[in-house]
XYZ file of C-alpha atoms in Angstrom:
780
model
C 127.234 7.908 87.221
C 130.879 8.251 86.401
C 133.096 5.406 87.274
C 136.247 6.349 89.108
C 138.488 3.494 88.176
C 141.648 5.079 87.080
C 143.110 7.562 84.593
C 141.122 8.170 81.423
C 142.463 7.046 78.048
C 140.775 9.894 76.155
C 142.796 12.762 74.613
C 143.630 15.764 76.749
C 141.606 17.959 74.400
C 138.482 15.835 74.805
C 138.896 15.541 78.607
C 139.656 19.068 79.641
C 138.153 21.530 77.140
C 134.655 21.645 78.505
C 135.917 21.910 82.096
C 138.405 24.583 81.218
C 135.745 26.748 79.417
C 133.390 26.401 82.377
C 136.074 27.426 84.853
C 137.002 30.416 82.777
C 133.405 31.357 82.475
C 132.923 31.333 86.300
C 136.163 33.135 87.177
C 135.964 35.803 84.419
C 135.138 39.438 85.285
C 131.628 40.905 84.849
C 130.063 37.500 85.596
C 127.631 36.821 88.432
C 129.691 36.889 91.640
C 127.216 35.117 93.865
C 127.911 31.752 92.460
C 131.658 32.162 92.488
C 131.501 33.432 96.200
C 129.525 30.171 97.087
C 131.941 27.916 95.147
C 135.042 29.375 96.662
C 133.533 29.409 100.178
C 132.359 25.733 99.935
C 135.839 24.521 98.739
C 138.552 23.642 101.102
C 141.799 25.486 100.659
C 144.766 23.506 99.443
C 147.254 25.001 101.850
C 145.116 24.033 104.960
C 144.782 20.504 103.566
C 148.572 20.117 103.211
C 149.201 21.519 106.669
C 146.592 19.211 108.288
C 147.852 16.140 106.429
C 151.468 16.850 107.678
C 150.460 17.373 111.167
C 148.217 14.430 111.637
C 149.126 11.910 108.995
C 146.128 9.524 109.982
C 142.854 8.776 108.575
C 141.116 12.217 108.793
C 143.523 14.881 107.849
C 141.243 17.526 106.100
C 137.741 18.617 105.508
C 135.983 17.655 102.327
C 134.250 20.922 101.531
C 130.676 21.854 101.933
C 128.594 19.653 99.701
C 125.261 21.291 100.483
C 126.502 24.905 100.068
C 128.092 23.921 96.684
C 124.796 22.545 95.586
C 123.246 25.904 96.072
C 125.474 27.391 93.409
C 123.815 25.337 90.707
C 120.539 27.319 90.285
C 122.471 30.588 90.387
C 124.696 29.409 87.462
C 121.819 28.052 85.584
C 119.850 31.366 85.937
C 122.840 33.397 84.847
C 122.716 31.770 81.391
C 126.527 31.287 81.141
C 127.678 29.636 77.914
C 129.809 27.000 79.396
C 129.033 26.683 83.155
C 125.533 25.257 83.617
C 125.737 24.040 87.218
C 128.024 23.059 90.030
C 128.988 19.925 92.004
C 131.513 18.942 94.674
C 134.604 16.961 93.816
C 136.359 15.432 96.909
C 140.122 14.629 96.732
C 141.680 11.696 98.445
C 138.787 9.344 99.284
C 140.209 7.042 96.714
C 143.618 6.771 94.938
C 144.287 6.891 91.229
C 143.534 3.256 90.900
C 140.100 3.717 92.210
C 140.723 2.046 95.539
C 140.475 3.648 99.039
C 143.618 5.488 99.929
C 145.789 3.600 102.322
C 146.093 6.776 104.619
C 142.233 6.969 104.756
C 140.249 10.185 105.055
C 140.374 12.891 102.397
C 142.633 15.791 101.248
C 140.021 18.418 100.471
C 137.120 19.258 98.313
C 136.453 21.579 95.357
C 133.088 23.062 94.277
C 133.561 22.953 90.445
C 131.304 23.491 87.461
C 129.429 20.324 86.663
C 131.299 20.098 83.400
C 134.465 19.039 85.363
C 134.700 15.401 85.943
C 137.422 13.379 87.946
C 138.986 12.480 84.469
C 139.152 16.221 83.608
C 141.015 16.908 86.824
C 143.501 14.300 85.934
C 144.170 15.772 82.481
C 147.522 17.302 81.676
C 145.756 19.758 79.356
C 143.708 21.123 82.221
C 146.800 21.599 84.339
C 148.441 23.457 81.432
C 145.334 25.658 80.985
C 145.338 26.631 84.682
C 149.082 27.563 84.578
C 148.587 29.745 81.392
C 145.379 31.292 82.695
C 147.147 32.347 86.028
C 150.198 33.597 84.270
C 150.945 37.238 83.684
C 150.515 36.836 79.917
C 147.072 35.474 80.139
C 144.430 37.142 77.968
C 141.474 36.033 80.059
C 140.255 38.893 82.401
C 139.826 37.270 85.862
C 138.139 38.921 88.866
C 140.247 38.940 91.998
C 138.068 36.312 93.582
C 138.194 34.337 90.402
C 141.991 34.319 90.442
C 142.049 33.076 94.087
C 139.544 30.412 93.115
C 141.683 29.059 90.198
C 144.832 29.192 92.232
C 143.158 26.927 94.760
C 141.927 24.621 92.153
C 145.385 24.328 90.626
C 147.050 23.734 94.007
C 144.512 21.016 94.925
C 144.976 19.292 91.662
C 148.806 19.345 92.308
C 148.255 17.987 95.795
C 146.437 15.081 94.287
C 149.122 14.413 91.826
C 151.771 14.445 94.506
C 149.983 12.088 96.758
C 148.538 9.784 93.937
C 145.075 10.610 95.159
C 142.042 10.901 92.907
C 138.822 12.930 92.872
C 135.312 11.694 93.208
C 132.825 14.082 91.762
C 129.060 14.629 91.879
C 126.335 13.089 94.033
C 126.909 9.463 92.823
C 123.175 8.934 92.633
C 122.018 5.592 91.040
C 119.239 5.069 88.532
C 116.621 2.247 88.641
C 117.660 -0.626 86.313
C 115.589 -3.675 85.301
C 116.623 -5.842 88.228
C 115.955 -3.060 90.807
C 112.489 -2.639 89.315
C 111.856 -6.401 89.522
C 112.936 -6.381 93.248
C 110.616 -3.374 93.916
C 107.623 -5.193 92.330
C 108.406 -8.407 94.199
C 108.618 -6.508 97.494
C 105.300 -4.698 96.772
C 103.620 -7.901 95.894
C 104.827 -9.665 99.107
C 103.411 -6.690 101.092
C 100.158 -6.834 99.268
C 99.941 -10.673 99.895
C 100.519 -10.108 103.728
C 97.974 -7.336 103.809
C 95.305 -9.216 101.842
C 95.625 -12.518 103.809
C 95.554 -10.593 107.149
C 92.468 -8.658 106.240
C 90.823 -11.736 104.825
C 91.415 -13.560 108.078
C 89.643 -10.802 110.046
C 86.800 -9.966 107.708
C 86.463 -12.852 105.242
C 87.131 -15.986 107.095
C 85.446 -18.296 104.621
C 87.713 -17.076 101.895
C 90.618 -17.185 104.222
C 89.786 -20.787 104.941
C 90.121 -21.561 101.292
C 93.720 -20.338 101.132
C 94.769 -23.224 103.450
C 98.469 -23.346 104.348
C 99.349 -20.338 102.168
C 96.980 -18.066 104.052
C 98.096 -19.328 107.433
C 101.917 -18.754 106.435
C 101.414 -15.173 105.254
C 98.932 -14.058 108.005
C 100.556 -11.071 109.780
C 98.476 -11.656 112.857
C 99.576 -15.229 113.276
C 103.181 -14.532 112.438
C 103.264 -11.622 114.931
C 101.705 -13.869 117.626
C 104.356 -16.503 116.967
C 107.141 -13.905 116.958
C 106.221 -12.252 120.129
C 105.191 -15.283 122.124
C 107.925 -15.541 124.740
C 107.177 -19.058 125.839
C 110.082 -21.433 125.151
C 110.105 -25.232 124.748
C 113.754 -25.918 125.754
C 113.916 -24.056 129.006
C 117.380 -25.362 129.966
C 118.883 -23.554 127.010
C 117.238 -20.071 127.724
C 120.507 -18.438 128.262
C 121.334 -18.949 124.626
C 118.685 -16.365 123.741
C 120.340 -13.866 125.895
C 123.825 -14.518 124.393
C 122.344 -14.385 120.937
C 120.438 -11.156 121.405
C 123.389 -9.338 123.164
C 125.804 -10.579 120.448
C 123.639 -9.100 117.785
C 123.673 -5.672 119.569
C 127.422 -6.153 119.933
C 127.870 -6.728 116.113
C 125.908 -3.598 115.454
C 127.966 -1.556 117.944
C 131.227 -2.705 116.316
C 130.060 -2.170 112.787
C 128.763 1.329 113.689
C 132.304 2.345 114.875
C 133.949 0.716 111.804
C 131.675 2.563 109.338
C 131.985 5.797 111.057
C 135.728 5.516 111.144
C 135.888 4.615 107.471
C 134.001 7.904 106.759
C 135.937 10.024 109.225
C 135.747 12.248 112.105
C 136.323 16.008 112.186
C 137.756 15.778 115.718
C 140.054 12.698 115.476
C 142.202 13.624 118.440
C 138.954 13.168 120.581
C 138.650 9.532 119.494
C 141.995 8.141 118.439
C 144.917 7.138 120.788
C 147.084 8.411 122.382
C 144.685 11.197 123.346
C 141.216 10.010 122.424
C 138.411 7.925 123.859
C 139.647 4.648 122.179
C 142.612 4.344 124.544
C 140.353 3.655 127.549
C 139.158 0.364 129.100
C 135.573 0.832 127.984
C 136.763 1.197 124.402
C 137.695 -2.555 124.539
C 134.032 -3.356 124.463
C 133.915 -1.882 120.973
C 137.101 -3.488 119.684
C 136.076 -6.995 121.050
C 132.811 -7.003 119.160
C 134.371 -9.533 116.874
C 133.866 -12.161 119.691
C 130.109 -11.974 118.871
C 130.777 -13.928 115.671
C 132.431 -16.655 117.730
C 129.458 -16.678 120.120
C 127.127 -17.423 117.163
C 129.429 -20.140 115.901
C 129.539 -21.604 119.419
C 125.697 -21.534 119.804
C 125.375 -23.085 116.211
C 127.766 -25.961 116.995
C 125.820 -26.795 120.254
C 122.336 -26.551 118.836
C 122.928 -28.374 115.630
C 124.545 -31.389 117.165
C 122.098 -31.428 120.076
C 118.876 -31.098 118.048
C 119.992 -33.635 115.455
C 120.872 -36.224 118.170
C 117.590 -35.636 119.913
C 115.805 -36.673 116.780
C 117.795 -39.683 115.722
C 116.708 -42.944 117.394
C 118.857 -45.906 118.344
C 119.673 -48.252 115.494
C 119.101 -45.695 112.732
C 121.448 -45.134 109.938
C 122.576 -41.826 108.395
C 122.373 -42.516 104.691
C 123.371 -40.425 101.570
C 119.683 -39.598 101.168
C 119.526 -38.367 104.829
C 122.540 -36.187 104.398
C 121.233 -34.744 101.044
C 117.848 -33.882 102.535
C 119.585 -32.548 105.691
C 121.676 -30.129 103.535
C 118.965 -29.232 101.009
C 116.263 -28.373 103.684
C 118.715 -26.015 105.418
C 119.630 -24.247 102.081
C 115.905 -23.831 101.364
C 115.270 -22.536 104.898
C 118.013 -19.843 104.732
C 118.323 -18.745 101.146
C 115.025 -16.951 100.497
C 115.574 -14.437 103.291
C 119.342 -14.257 102.584
C 118.927 -13.550 98.882
C 116.137 -11.092 99.425
C 118.439 -9.083 101.737
C 121.260 -9.332 99.224
C 118.803 -7.906 96.608
C 118.017 -5.011 98.920
C 121.737 -4.347 99.456
C 122.745 -4.826 95.835
C 119.764 -3.100 93.942
C 117.507 -1.086 96.335
C 119.776 0.530 98.919
C 121.893 2.336 96.334
C 118.773 4.119 95.256
C 118.037 5.504 98.585
C 120.498 8.359 98.741
C 123.259 10.457 97.310
C 126.249 12.632 98.322
C 130.019 12.767 98.389
C 130.331 9.454 100.176
C 127.664 7.631 98.174
C 130.356 6.409 95.586
C 131.089 3.620 98.020
C 127.799 1.980 96.964
C 129.273 1.592 93.401
C 131.997 -0.717 94.858
C 129.490 -2.675 96.819
C 127.278 -3.104 93.866
C 130.085 -4.168 91.542
C 131.175 -6.880 93.921
C 127.718 -8.323 93.849
C 127.720 -7.902 90.014
C 130.687 -10.346 89.995
C 130.201 -12.599 92.914
C 126.530 -12.879 93.829
C 126.499 -16.573 92.866
C 129.144 -17.376 95.623
C 126.642 -16.303 98.186
C 123.960 -18.606 96.769
C 126.445 -21.545 97.038
C 127.654 -20.366 100.475
C 131.355 -20.275 99.344
C 131.740 -16.444 99.502
C 134.273 -16.847 102.309
C 136.582 -18.676 99.883
C 135.770 -17.114 96.557
C 137.340 -14.851 95.620
C 140.187 -16.208 97.776
C 142.471 -13.966 99.801
C 140.455 -10.736 99.456
C 138.921 -10.769 102.926
C 135.318 -9.775 103.727
C 135.587 -6.510 102.046
C 136.249 -8.251 98.705
C 133.003 -10.151 98.709
C 129.401 -9.474 97.833
C 127.394 -8.610 100.931
C 130.480 -8.546 102.894
C 129.162 -9.859 106.262
C 127.586 -12.972 104.548
C 130.997 -14.666 105.193
C 129.579 -15.827 108.442
C 126.693 -17.703 106.868
C 129.177 -19.391 104.394
C 131.285 -20.626 107.350
C 128.277 -21.760 109.354
C 126.842 -23.620 106.432
C 130.139 -25.421 105.734
C 130.501 -26.350 109.497
C 126.778 -27.419 109.444
C 127.588 -29.776 106.427
C 130.471 -31.364 108.324
C 128.285 -32.116 111.421
C 126.932 -35.462 110.114
C 130.643 -36.725 110.248
C 130.817 -35.911 113.864
C 127.412 -37.468 114.564
C 128.578 -40.750 112.857
C 131.669 -40.768 114.849
C 129.741 -39.928 118.139
C 127.371 -42.899 117.609
C 130.423 -45.159 117.317
C 132.494 -43.781 120.105
C 132.041 -40.764 122.400
C 135.609 -40.680 123.401
C 136.971 -40.813 119.922
C 134.558 -38.077 118.912
C 135.744 -35.929 121.750
C 139.379 -36.637 120.842
C 138.620 -35.843 117.068
C 137.146 -32.378 118.081
C 139.915 -31.543 120.399
C 142.531 -32.555 117.814
C 140.895 -30.326 115.182
C 140.675 -27.385 117.654
C 144.350 -27.798 118.524
C 145.561 -28.116 115.040
C 143.464 -25.052 113.837
C 144.559 -22.952 116.711
C 148.272 -23.890 116.494
C 148.179 -23.229 112.805
C 146.660 -19.918 113.263
C 149.418 -19.016 115.684
C 152.154 -20.129 113.394
C 150.818 -18.339 110.370
C 150.007 -15.242 112.351
C 153.573 -15.048 113.589
C 155.231 -15.750 110.307
C 152.883 -13.306 108.312
C 152.807 -10.710 111.085
C 149.101 -10.825 111.479
C 147.371 -8.819 114.253
C 143.876 -8.735 115.592
C 144.389 -5.470 117.319
C 142.239 -3.032 115.388
C 144.654 -0.131 115.185
C 147.603 -2.073 113.813
C 147.111 -0.911 110.231
C 148.641 -3.266 107.582
C 148.914 -6.147 110.065
C 145.120 -6.034 110.685
C 144.542 -5.975 106.888
C 146.673 -8.991 106.299
C 144.712 -10.796 109.063
C 141.348 -9.810 107.627
C 142.357 -10.903 104.122
C 144.072 -14.195 104.858
C 142.734 -15.448 108.271
C 139.562 -13.892 109.599
C 136.979 -15.304 107.420
C 138.643 -18.635 106.708
C 136.756 -21.749 107.871
C 139.864 -23.658 108.860
C 140.785 -20.918 111.399
C 137.066 -20.268 112.555
C 135.943 -23.887 113.165
C 137.257 -24.102 116.758
C 134.379 -21.965 118.160
C 131.948 -24.343 116.339
C 133.454 -27.459 117.719
C 133.661 -26.131 121.231
C 129.950 -25.768 121.059
C 129.704 -29.264 119.734
C 131.802 -30.569 122.706
C 129.354 -28.864 125.036
C 126.496 -30.566 123.350
C 128.302 -33.994 123.711
C 128.923 -33.340 127.337
C 125.224 -32.487 127.895
C 124.145 -35.565 126.119
C 126.341 -37.712 128.158
C 124.257 -36.728 131.301
C 121.005 -36.226 129.497
C 120.902 -38.894 126.701
C 118.699 -38.131 123.595
C 114.889 -38.361 124.504
C 115.539 -38.161 128.193
C 114.041 -35.720 130.815
C 115.717 -33.881 133.621
C 114.319 -36.304 136.105
C 115.126 -39.508 134.121
C 116.150 -42.665 135.891
C 119.890 -43.064 135.466
C 120.195 -46.432 137.109
C 123.352 -47.104 138.996
C 125.653 -44.840 136.876
C 127.624 -42.211 138.783
C 127.187 -38.892 136.928
C 130.446 -37.564 138.620
C 132.345 -40.260 136.899
C 130.881 -39.174 133.568
C 131.228 -35.374 134.090
C 133.138 -34.107 137.163
C 131.134 -31.998 139.469
C 127.789 -33.710 138.670
C 125.632 -35.250 141.404
C 122.641 -37.579 141.543
C 119.750 -36.693 143.997
C 116.629 -38.817 144.492
C 113.291 -37.518 143.457
C 109.901 -38.917 142.876
C 110.012 -41.286 140.017
C 113.765 -41.646 139.699
C 116.749 -39.399 140.123
C 117.818 -35.903 139.407
C 121.242 -35.036 137.938
C 122.439 -31.621 138.519
C 125.678 -29.652 139.242
C 127.316 -29.437 142.648
C 126.699 -25.812 143.915
C 130.477 -25.426 144.789
C 131.509 -26.705 141.458
C 129.026 -24.304 139.730
C 130.423 -21.439 141.542
C 133.985 -22.430 140.542
C 133.034 -22.893 136.922
C 131.104 -19.569 136.711
C 134.044 -17.719 138.186
C 136.508 -19.165 135.765
C 134.159 -18.570 132.930
C 133.654 -14.828 133.744
C 137.381 -14.395 134.409
C 138.187 -15.864 130.850
C 135.491 -13.761 129.107
C 136.730 -10.578 130.859
C 140.293 -11.393 129.959
C 139.519 -11.782 126.280
C 137.479 -8.517 126.205
C 140.027 -6.350 128.115
C 143.164 -8.124 127.582
C 144.039 -6.129 124.538
C 144.000 -2.697 126.024
C 147.782 -2.331 126.020
C 147.703 -2.591 122.139
C 145.544 0.535 121.754
C 147.574 3.196 123.724
C 149.764 4.444 120.878
C 149.197 6.331 117.730
C 147.224 4.162 115.318
C 148.931 2.670 112.310
C 147.727 3.849 108.954
C 146.570 1.190 106.472
C 150.153 0.706 105.050
C 152.011 0.952 108.306
C 153.148 -2.183 110.301
C 153.199 -1.893 114.143
C 156.661 -3.349 114.117
C 157.950 -0.909 111.417
C 160.491 1.866 111.827
C 157.792 4.150 113.270
C 156.160 2.461 116.244
C 152.300 2.581 116.117
C 149.354 0.562 117.312
C 150.524 -2.299 119.420
C 154.108 -1.796 118.346
C 155.341 -0.123 121.567
C 153.853 -2.884 123.749
C 153.653 -6.135 121.843
C 156.032 -8.126 119.777
C 155.196 -10.468 117.056
C 154.642 -13.426 119.286
C 152.202 -11.518 121.563
C 150.281 -10.320 118.504
C 150.069 -13.926 117.057
C 148.879 -15.223 120.424
C 146.211 -12.631 120.651
C 145.047 -13.335 117.171
C 144.907 -17.174 117.579
C 144.145 -17.983 121.201
C 141.601 -15.318 122.325
C 138.813 -16.741 120.132
C 138.972 -20.332 121.426
C 139.445 -19.048 125.031
C 136.306 -16.986 124.663
C 134.363 -19.984 123.524
C 135.695 -22.000 126.435
C 134.468 -19.328 128.840
C 131.027 -19.471 127.084
C 131.004 -23.226 127.359
C 131.606 -23.213 131.037
C 129.101 -20.393 131.684
C 126.422 -22.210 129.596
C 127.131 -25.496 131.436
C 126.286 -23.730 134.701
C 123.414 -21.717 133.338
C 121.756 -24.829 131.769
C 121.411 -26.207 135.262
C 120.027 -22.918 136.868
C 123.191 -22.473 138.905
C 124.450 -19.258 137.377
C 122.908 -16.817 139.881
C 122.253 -13.312 138.682
C 124.257 -13.863 135.525
C 121.922 -16.787 134.662
C 118.705 -14.849 135.563
C 119.904 -11.987 133.262
C 120.625 -14.327 130.373
C 117.444 -16.292 130.822
C 115.123 -13.308 130.870
C 112.269 -13.360 128.531
C 113.178 -9.917 127.244
C 115.723 -11.557 124.997
C 113.457 -14.010 123.290
C 112.099 -11.714 120.506
C 115.490 -10.096 119.567
C 116.989 -13.541 119.484
C 114.365 -14.768 117.189
C 114.943 -11.816 114.828
C 118.822 -12.028 114.957
C 119.002 -13.765 111.627
C 117.189 -10.819 109.861
C 118.858 -8.232 112.046
C 122.357 -9.588 111.070
C 121.501 -9.587 107.432
C 119.786 -6.014 107.500
C 121.823 -3.893 109.913
C 124.775 -3.078 107.367
C 122.139 -1.817 104.972
C 120.689 0.449 107.625
C 124.012 1.705 108.629
C 125.304 2.365 105.079
C 122.169 4.029 103.886
C 122.299 6.464 106.852
C 126.082 6.940 107.162
C 127.072 7.093 103.437
C 124.493 9.883 102.971
C 126.839 12.149 105.157
C 127.988 15.355 103.550
C 130.536 15.897 106.308
C 132.678 13.829 108.603
C 131.212 12.720 111.924
C 131.929 14.387 115.180
C 132.999 11.979 117.891
C 130.986 12.238 121.092
C 130.046 9.281 123.220
C 126.442 10.551 123.540
C 126.188 10.960 119.785
C 127.577 7.642 119.179
C 125.207 5.846 121.410
C 122.260 7.740 120.106
C 123.116 6.613 116.702
C 123.538 3.102 117.878
C 120.025 3.020 119.355
C 118.790 4.515 116.101
C 120.440 1.825 114.089
C 119.342 -0.981 116.430
C 115.661 0.057 116.441
C 115.716 0.677 112.602
C 117.209 -2.784 112.180
C 114.768 -4.315 114.563
C 111.736 -2.876 112.734
C 113.066 -3.862 109.303
C 113.697 -7.429 110.625
C 110.095 -7.670 111.803
C 108.946 -6.665 108.363
C 111.288 -9.187 106.611
C 110.061 -11.788 109.043
C 106.434 -11.196 108.228
C 106.886 -11.034 104.367
C 109.754 -13.544 103.770
C 111.252 -15.501 106.708
C 108.255 -16.814 108.455
C 106.081 -17.509 105.531
C 108.778 -19.282 103.533
C 109.937 -21.272 106.707
C 106.335 -22.528 107.150
C 105.689 -23.228 103.450
C 108.927 -25.005 102.864
C 108.824 -27.167 105.976
C 108.769 -30.842 105.049
C 110.425 -30.237 101.627
C 113.454 -32.360 101.003
C 113.610 -33.219 104.670
C 115.020 -36.641 105.592
C 113.333 -38.849 108.007
C 114.834 -38.864 111.522
C 116.474 -42.073 111.003
C 117.026 -42.190 107.279
C 116.432 -45.835 107.498
C 116.916 -48.436 110.140
C 116.758 -52.252 110.529
C 113.968 -53.898 112.474
C 114.274 -56.846 114.814
C 114.251 -59.259 111.951
C 117.004 -57.481 110.115
C 114.775 -55.939 107.471
C 115.353 -52.367 106.494
C 112.444 -50.114 107.294
C 111.772 -46.356 107.063
C 111.020 -44.353 110.065
C 107.916 -42.288 109.218
C 108.459 -39.583 111.858
C 109.134 -36.057 110.752
C 112.779 -35.273 110.285
C 115.005 -32.473 111.516
C 117.704 -30.682 109.703
C 119.505 -29.513 112.776
C 119.087 -25.905 111.671
C 121.186 -24.100 114.160
C 118.622 -23.341 116.809
C 115.470 -23.885 118.790
C 113.063 -24.139 115.908
C 114.595 -27.503 115.067
C 113.254 -28.917 118.242
C 110.036 -27.249 117.470
C 109.434 -28.139 113.779
C 106.653 -30.569 114.841
C 105.151 -27.986 117.313
C 105.038 -25.341 114.621
C 103.388 -27.811 112.188
C 100.838 -28.739 114.769
C 100.351 -25.011 115.521
C 99.623 -24.259 111.894
C 97.053 -27.101 111.685
C 95.361 -25.828 114.963
C 95.209 -22.407 113.502
C 93.761 -23.587 110.231
C 91.232 -25.744 112.021
C 90.387 -22.754 114.366
C 89.793 -20.565 111.224
C 87.398 -23.195 109.825
C 85.419 -23.098 113.082
C 85.377 -19.333 113.041
C 83.888 -19.306 109.587
C 81.378 -21.835 110.451
C 80.325 -19.971 113.582
C 80.197 -16.611 111.792
C 77.900 -18.233 109.098
C 75.622 -19.972 111.655
C 75.671 -17.755 114.600
C 77.175 -14.393 113.477
C 79.615 -14.354 116.272
C 82.972 -14.714 114.434
C 84.552 -11.736 116.275
C 84.153 -13.019 119.755
C 85.337 -16.515 118.862
C 88.325 -15.110 117.107
C 89.428 -13.376 120.314
C 89.007 -16.680 122.142
C 91.279 -18.219 119.540
C 93.893 -15.636 120.195
C 93.882 -16.587 123.901
C 94.394 -20.239 123.095
C 97.149 -19.451 120.666
C 98.908 -17.360 123.182
C 98.974 -20.226 125.668
C 101.058 -22.572 123.333
C 104.067 -23.601 125.306
C 105.732 -25.692 122.665
C 106.054 -22.969 120.020
C 109.331 -21.296 118.933
C 109.347 -18.805 116.217
C 110.723 -19.599 112.679
C 114.147 -18.210 112.143
C 115.209 -18.606 115.770
C 117.873 -20.823 114.441
C 119.394 -18.791 111.586
C 121.519 -16.618 113.866
C 124.656 -14.984 112.829
C 127.215 -12.407 113.323
C 129.637 -9.815 111.483
């Protein structure tokens, strides 16, 4: 495939001669006219492109030609036996500029169906421009048909349009070929599927052999992993609402990315979607624009669960040593990285093989970024390296979330050490960091003219490159989750139950609004109903304000990529907001969103959130929440493979948009189940216990001697499965022992089938199980 990275250094003669001969061959009289008719009809007309560009001046000013119709000309040219023109392909003008980057204005300027001998570098050649001028002059000795002359005039004018706008052509289908790495990935994927299939078949039909596989067979059994995945029983029932938040946030991320990728390709009816006349000016459109809050929801959940799960496992008097921290970090890396790297390889090496078309050249840029920066993803520093390029300048662009989350995770032991020394000072430290981060974000946003309003053009680009993925601006959401965990632990100390005896302590003095009521065996601590109603109301108002508070910024004409909302031509939020208001929106809404989540979760944890709590606590969210890690990693692959195969711009329709959303969501869900069965669940089970610290690292006994706690440890891996590591380990042992019993029964009694069914019933009743991967939840 040709690389469109800028002007060619070859000579004019070398770059334009074959293309000029092919063009003359097609346009000359007494040549087959059917191919020329198709090539002219499938090409856009330069005069129409110029007019559309002047009238709209936004992202989608012109058509891109008819790629499929142009392809039909190739067999006709091939059958005609022309000496120079052997086939035809589409060359689209304006998807990139002369430097090989997306044009700042977006969209395209037209498309030409040209002989396949014409490349983008040919069309930039001064020699080809001279040839066209001479051929179309009155002194030309080349006999052209009338249609041929019209065709060459359109080609010449479109090339001139590209030169005037510094736009470049992208030519051909941009198909990729299989390289060595892609072949290896295909083989590994096939082997994993074979292993899953064989172990599952062995479990059903060859239990004695399956028994010999031990832990390996149990880990790769599709039957057992599916049972674990779709078992909706949960161990930490107080925190059920987090499943609802996590699953809905995953859908929200997909919804926002669908709109972003559709817009990056373009719409044939931009006035139907773009302000001031389109659908995006309405209140409901704010749900799409606000999808970025889903990432903060994930950070918030992560901050709460990591801190809470680690504190639940640590016992009084233990010490967090360097060895403990090393195991804590290494185990999380081992848990996340196999699935993460497999999905990166799918994105980098496999997805580009799955299509072609005029938009498919985008995959070249995606692959080149991974060629250069794949190692940053393994080290979880891809949000910082390369610095200042934003998520679109990184390999596997949405992986920036995992980098931030890993970095916050590695900082958590510092807060745990501080918490065990002084709760008040830990709260003060978290509050101080949140305040400094938010204040800094506001000051930088104001001085650099950042904007988080999606239609603000260059201001949004600056924010995405310099602020959006930076950990020092994203940590408030994580720490607000940590503060919620500290507050919860102040009422429910580690290891306690909901009905623990709290002695003479007044819970209202610890956390305002809490009360103590007598129950059998002690006292129950819960939230006063009136306070619960007040907190839920405040929480919902905050959340709604964050979602719909930016509607004023989306009423005017959108800014192009190089336009600033406060520039000479008002666009985006320019007519409504000044620099201070844009900075406030960019810096304060994310912490405000997480404060609202914290208040809502505090009420929901104690079953006081009414219908909202019932909705968030519903068992329907359990499976999507468990799959959210895989769905987050896979959904851009599904979207891009589908959308980049388009041969035309999209047509905006709310119904069409939602149908595409459900298609992407279900495709992602199914793909996540497959990855869970082949990679995530098996590797999670096989690597459990590797490099894991003990719960306490080490501690001193009553005589002052240092001893090691032999309980299993926890890495605080961002979710429920940290609390259920022991439960999953026990479950694996139960399943292995059950398999042994099945085999013995089959050998002695010939009744393996019936007992296998009984085993399924016993498995389904496990209350302490949580599926692996529940914790590895992310965002955009």
